[in-house]
Short mmCIF file of C-alpha atoms in Angstrom, two decimals:
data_model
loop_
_atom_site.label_atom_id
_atom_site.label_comp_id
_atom_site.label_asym_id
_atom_site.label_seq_id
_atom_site.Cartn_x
_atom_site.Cartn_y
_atom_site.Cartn_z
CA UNK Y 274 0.72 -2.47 16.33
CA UNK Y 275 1.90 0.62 14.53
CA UNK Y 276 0.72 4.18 13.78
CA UNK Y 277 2.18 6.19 11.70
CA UNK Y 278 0.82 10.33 11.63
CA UNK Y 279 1.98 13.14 9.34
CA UNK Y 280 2.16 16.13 11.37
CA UNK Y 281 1.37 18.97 9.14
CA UNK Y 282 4.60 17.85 6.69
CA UNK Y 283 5.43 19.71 3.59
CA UNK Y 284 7.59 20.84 1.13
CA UNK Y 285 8.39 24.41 -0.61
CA UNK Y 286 6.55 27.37 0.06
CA UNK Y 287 2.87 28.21 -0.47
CA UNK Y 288 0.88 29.04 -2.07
CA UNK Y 289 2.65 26.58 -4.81
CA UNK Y 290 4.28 24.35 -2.74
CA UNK Y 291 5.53 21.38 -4.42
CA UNK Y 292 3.78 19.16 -1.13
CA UNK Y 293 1.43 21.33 0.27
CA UNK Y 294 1.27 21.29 3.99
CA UNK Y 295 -1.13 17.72 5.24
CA UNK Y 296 -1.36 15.47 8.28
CA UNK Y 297 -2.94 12.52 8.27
CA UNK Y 298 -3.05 9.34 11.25
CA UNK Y 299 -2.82 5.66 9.79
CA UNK Y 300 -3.53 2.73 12.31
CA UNK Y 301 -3.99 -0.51 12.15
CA UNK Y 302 -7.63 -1.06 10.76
CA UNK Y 303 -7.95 2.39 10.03
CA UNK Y 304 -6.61 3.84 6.93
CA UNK Y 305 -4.99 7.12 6.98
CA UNK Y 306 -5.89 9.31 3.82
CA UNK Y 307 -3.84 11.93 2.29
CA UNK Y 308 -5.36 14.31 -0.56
CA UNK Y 309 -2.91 16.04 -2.52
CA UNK Y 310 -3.11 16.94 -6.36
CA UNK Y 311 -0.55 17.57 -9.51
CA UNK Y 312 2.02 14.85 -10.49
CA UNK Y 313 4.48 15.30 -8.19
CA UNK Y 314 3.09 15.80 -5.00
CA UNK Y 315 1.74 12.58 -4.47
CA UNK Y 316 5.16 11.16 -4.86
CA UNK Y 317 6.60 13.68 -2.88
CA UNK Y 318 3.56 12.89 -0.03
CA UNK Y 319 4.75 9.01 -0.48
CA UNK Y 320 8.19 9.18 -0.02
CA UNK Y 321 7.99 11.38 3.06
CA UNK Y 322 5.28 9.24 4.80
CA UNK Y 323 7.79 6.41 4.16
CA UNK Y 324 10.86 7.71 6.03
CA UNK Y 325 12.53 8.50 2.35
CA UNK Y 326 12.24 11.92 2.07
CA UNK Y 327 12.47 14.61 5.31
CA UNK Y 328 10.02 17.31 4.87
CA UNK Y 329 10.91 21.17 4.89
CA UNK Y 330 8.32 21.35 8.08
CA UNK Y 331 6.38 19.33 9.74
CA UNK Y 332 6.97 15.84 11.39
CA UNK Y 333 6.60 11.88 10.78
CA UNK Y 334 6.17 10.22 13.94
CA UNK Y 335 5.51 6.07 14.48
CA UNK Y 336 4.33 5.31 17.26
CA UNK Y 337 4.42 9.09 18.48
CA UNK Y 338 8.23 9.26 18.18
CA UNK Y 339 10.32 10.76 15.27
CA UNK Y 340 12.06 7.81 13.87
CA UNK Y 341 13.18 8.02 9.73
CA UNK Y 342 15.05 4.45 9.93
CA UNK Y 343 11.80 2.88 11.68
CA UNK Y 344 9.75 4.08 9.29
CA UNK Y 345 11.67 2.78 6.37
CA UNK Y 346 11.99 -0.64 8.06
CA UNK Y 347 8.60 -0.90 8.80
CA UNK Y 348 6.11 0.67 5.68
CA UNK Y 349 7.05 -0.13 1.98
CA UNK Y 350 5.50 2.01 -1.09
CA UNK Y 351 3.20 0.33 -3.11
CA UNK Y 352 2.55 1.59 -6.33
CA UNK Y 353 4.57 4.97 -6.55
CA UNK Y 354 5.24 6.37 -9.73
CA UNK Y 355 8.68 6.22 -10.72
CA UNK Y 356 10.32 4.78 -7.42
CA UNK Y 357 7.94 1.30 -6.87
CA UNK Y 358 5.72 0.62 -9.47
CA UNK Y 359 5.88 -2.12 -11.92
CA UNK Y 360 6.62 -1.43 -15.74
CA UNK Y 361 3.42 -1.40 -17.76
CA UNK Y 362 4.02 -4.65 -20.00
CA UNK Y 363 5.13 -7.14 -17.29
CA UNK Y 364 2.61 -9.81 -16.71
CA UNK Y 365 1.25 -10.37 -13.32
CA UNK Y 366 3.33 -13.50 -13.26
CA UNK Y 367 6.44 -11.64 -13.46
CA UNK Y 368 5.71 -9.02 -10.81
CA UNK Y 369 5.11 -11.82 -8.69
CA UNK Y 370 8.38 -13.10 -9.37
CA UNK Y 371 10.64 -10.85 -8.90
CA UNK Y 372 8.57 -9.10 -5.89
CA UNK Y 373 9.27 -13.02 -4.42
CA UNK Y 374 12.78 -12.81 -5.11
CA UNK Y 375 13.30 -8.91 -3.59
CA UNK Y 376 11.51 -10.90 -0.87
CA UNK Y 377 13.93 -13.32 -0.44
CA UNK Y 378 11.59 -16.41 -1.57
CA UNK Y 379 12.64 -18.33 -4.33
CA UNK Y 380 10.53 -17.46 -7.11
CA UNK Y 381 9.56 -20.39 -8.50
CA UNK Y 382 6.97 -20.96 -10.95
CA UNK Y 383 4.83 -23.37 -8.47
CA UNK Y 384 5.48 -20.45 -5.75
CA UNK Y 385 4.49 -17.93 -8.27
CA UNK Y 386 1.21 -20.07 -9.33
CA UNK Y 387 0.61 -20.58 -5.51
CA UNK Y 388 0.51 -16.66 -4.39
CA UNK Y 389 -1.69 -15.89 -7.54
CA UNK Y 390 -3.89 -18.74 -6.70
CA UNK Y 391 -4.19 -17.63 -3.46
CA UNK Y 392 -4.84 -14.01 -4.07
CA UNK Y 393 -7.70 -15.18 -6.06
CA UNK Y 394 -6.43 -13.90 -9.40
CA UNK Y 395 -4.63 -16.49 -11.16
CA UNK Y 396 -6.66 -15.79 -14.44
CA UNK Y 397 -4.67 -12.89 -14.52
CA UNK Y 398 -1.22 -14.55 -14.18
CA UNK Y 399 -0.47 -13.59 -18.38
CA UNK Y 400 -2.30 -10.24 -18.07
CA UNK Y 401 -0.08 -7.23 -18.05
CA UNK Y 402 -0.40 -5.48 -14.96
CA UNK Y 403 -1.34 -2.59 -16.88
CA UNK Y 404 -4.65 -3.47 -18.07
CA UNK Y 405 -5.68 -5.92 -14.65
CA UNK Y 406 -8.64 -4.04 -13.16
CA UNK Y 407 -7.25 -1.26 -10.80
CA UNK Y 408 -8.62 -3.33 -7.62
CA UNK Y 409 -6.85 -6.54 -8.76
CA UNK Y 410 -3.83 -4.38 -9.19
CA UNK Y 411 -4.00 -3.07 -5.73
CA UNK Y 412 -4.72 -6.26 -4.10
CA UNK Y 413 -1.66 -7.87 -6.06
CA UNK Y 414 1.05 -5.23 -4.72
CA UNK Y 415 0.04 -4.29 -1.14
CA UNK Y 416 0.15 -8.58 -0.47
CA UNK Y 417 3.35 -8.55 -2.26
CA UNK Y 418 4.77 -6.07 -0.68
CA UNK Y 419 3.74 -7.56 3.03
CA UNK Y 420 5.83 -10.90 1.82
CA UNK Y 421 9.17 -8.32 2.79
CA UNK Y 422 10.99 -8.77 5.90
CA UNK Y 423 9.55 -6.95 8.68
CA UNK Y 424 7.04 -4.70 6.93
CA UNK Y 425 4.08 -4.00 8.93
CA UNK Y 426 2.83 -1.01 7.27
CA UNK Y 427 2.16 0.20 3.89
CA UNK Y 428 1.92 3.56 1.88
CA UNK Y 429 -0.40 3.13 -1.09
CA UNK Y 430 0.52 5.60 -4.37
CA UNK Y 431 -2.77 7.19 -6.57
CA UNK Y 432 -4.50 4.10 -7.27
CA UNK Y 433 -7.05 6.41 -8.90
CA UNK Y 434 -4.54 6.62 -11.51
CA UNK Y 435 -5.34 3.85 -13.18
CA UNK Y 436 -8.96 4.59 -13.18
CA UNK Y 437 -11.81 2.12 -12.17
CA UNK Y 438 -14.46 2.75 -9.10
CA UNK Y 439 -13.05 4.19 -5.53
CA UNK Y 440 -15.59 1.93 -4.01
CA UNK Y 441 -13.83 -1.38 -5.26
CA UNK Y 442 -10.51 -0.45 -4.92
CA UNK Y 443 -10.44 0.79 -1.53
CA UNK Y 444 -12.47 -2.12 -0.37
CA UNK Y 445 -8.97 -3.62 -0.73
CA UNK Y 446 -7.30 -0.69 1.55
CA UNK Y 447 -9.93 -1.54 4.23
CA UNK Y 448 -9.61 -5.18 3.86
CA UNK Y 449 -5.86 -5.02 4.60
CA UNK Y 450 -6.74 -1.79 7.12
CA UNK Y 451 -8.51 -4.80 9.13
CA UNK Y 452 -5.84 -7.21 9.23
CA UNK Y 453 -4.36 -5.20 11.60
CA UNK Y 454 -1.89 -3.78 8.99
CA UNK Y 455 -1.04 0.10 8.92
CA UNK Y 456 -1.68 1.98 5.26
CA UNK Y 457 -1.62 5.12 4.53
CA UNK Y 458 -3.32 6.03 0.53
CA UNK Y 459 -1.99 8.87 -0.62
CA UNK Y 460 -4.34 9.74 -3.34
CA UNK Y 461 -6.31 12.77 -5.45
CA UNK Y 462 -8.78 15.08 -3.57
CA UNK Y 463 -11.51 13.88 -5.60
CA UNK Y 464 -10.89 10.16 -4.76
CA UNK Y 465 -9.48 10.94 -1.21
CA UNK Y 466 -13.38 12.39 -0.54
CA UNK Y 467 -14.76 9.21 -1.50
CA UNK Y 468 -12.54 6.96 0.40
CA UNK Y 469 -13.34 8.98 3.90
CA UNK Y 470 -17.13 8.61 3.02
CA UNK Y 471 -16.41 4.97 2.50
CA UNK Y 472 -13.88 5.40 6.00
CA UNK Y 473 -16.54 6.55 7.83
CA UNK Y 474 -18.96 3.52 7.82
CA UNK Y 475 -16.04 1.12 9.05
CA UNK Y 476 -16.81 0.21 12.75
CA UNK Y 477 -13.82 2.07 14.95
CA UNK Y 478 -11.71 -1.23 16.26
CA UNK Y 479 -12.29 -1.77 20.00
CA UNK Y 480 -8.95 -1.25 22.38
CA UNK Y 481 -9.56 -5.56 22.52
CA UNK Y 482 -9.95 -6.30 18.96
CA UNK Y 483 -7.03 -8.41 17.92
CA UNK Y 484 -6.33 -8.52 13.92
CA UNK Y 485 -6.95 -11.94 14.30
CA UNK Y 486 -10.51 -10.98 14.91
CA UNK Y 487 -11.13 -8.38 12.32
CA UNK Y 488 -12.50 -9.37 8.62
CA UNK Y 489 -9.63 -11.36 6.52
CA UNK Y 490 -8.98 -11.80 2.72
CA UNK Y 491 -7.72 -14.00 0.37
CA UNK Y 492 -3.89 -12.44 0.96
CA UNK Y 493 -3.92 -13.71 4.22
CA UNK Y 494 -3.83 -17.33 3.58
CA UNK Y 495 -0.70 -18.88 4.98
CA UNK Y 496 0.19 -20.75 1.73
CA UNK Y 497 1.34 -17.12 0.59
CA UNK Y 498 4.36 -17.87 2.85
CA UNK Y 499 7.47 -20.26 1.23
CA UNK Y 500 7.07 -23.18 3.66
CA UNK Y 501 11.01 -23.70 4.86
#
């Protein structure tokens, strides 16, 4: 299981840094939170928790070591604005497409209707992603993104963005949190104090908890995976 900590990272010099200095700790069923504010910083925050960007100071370590090309392997961005997000007006059928085919699946449309069914929003499939309630959103891209190739963790982009109650979109950032999956939310100071009230009441994971023991979701059921 990974963990992936931000070591007092930033970039440019303060006051008016363009990423003000912040560590954070992500672990599997424990979401790491990082509050940062403006436009760019969050992206800046993203890319630099995901082994894309090397901060002026500070350090990234996974798994206590410094390791850029283990981090990239390992976490994917969901949701960044302009580097992973998905254009406004594509339907939630298309996302899952082509996320299937960057996946290496074959995107078909009874693969397509499969992973929608089995995410529980299927009445969405026409919807474009845009207007999808911000949880549904979430819930769509972090499972997508988990379909890649060796991606165990995840770094989550401003969800608040897109507006809609903290409460029900980070119950999806604890729900993966508890699969045993890493995620770090980078994410606005007003939300980021909501989502560590909301941390707080999840039970610490014992040293002999297993994933497989920890609460599950829709995304984890199997048929998500192309059967060979």
């Amino acid at each position: 299981m990974t963990t992936l900590e931000l070591d007092h990272v930033g970039i440019g010099d303060e006051p008016g840094a363009a990423l003000p200095t912040v560590s954070a700790v992500a672990g599997p069923g424990r979401p790491g939170i990082v509050a940062v504010e403006t436009e760019q910083a969050p992206v800046l925050a993203s890319l630099v928790a995901g082994g894309r960007m090397r901060p002026d100071r500070g350090r990234v370590l996974v798994d206590g070591h410094e390791d850029p090309a283990a981090v990239r392997r390992a976490f994917a961005l969901v949701d960044t604005p302009g580097v992973a997000e998905p254009f406004p007006v594509m339907s939630c059928r298309r996302v899952v497409r082509e996320e299937l085919a960057y996946a290496g699946q074959r995107p078909s449309r009874e693969h397509v209707d499969t992973v929608l069914d089995s995410l529980g929003i299927a009445r969405f499939a026409d919807t474009h992603v845009q207007r999808v309630p911000t949880e549904v959103r979430v819930r769509l891209l972090v499972e997508l993104a988990l379909l890649r190739e060796g991606v165990t963790g995840l770094v989550v982009t401003s969800p608040e963005r897109h507006g809609g109650a903290v409460e029900d979109w980070f119950a999806v950032v604890r729900d993966v949190a508890l699969r045993g999956v890493t995620v770090l939310l980078v994410t606005s100071k007003a939300a980021a104090q909501t989502a560590s009230a909301l941390l707080a009441t999840i039970p610490t994971p014992s040293e002999d908890q297993s994933p497989d023991d920890a609460a599950r979701n829709d995304g984890d059921d199997p048929r998500l995976q192309e059967a060979s």
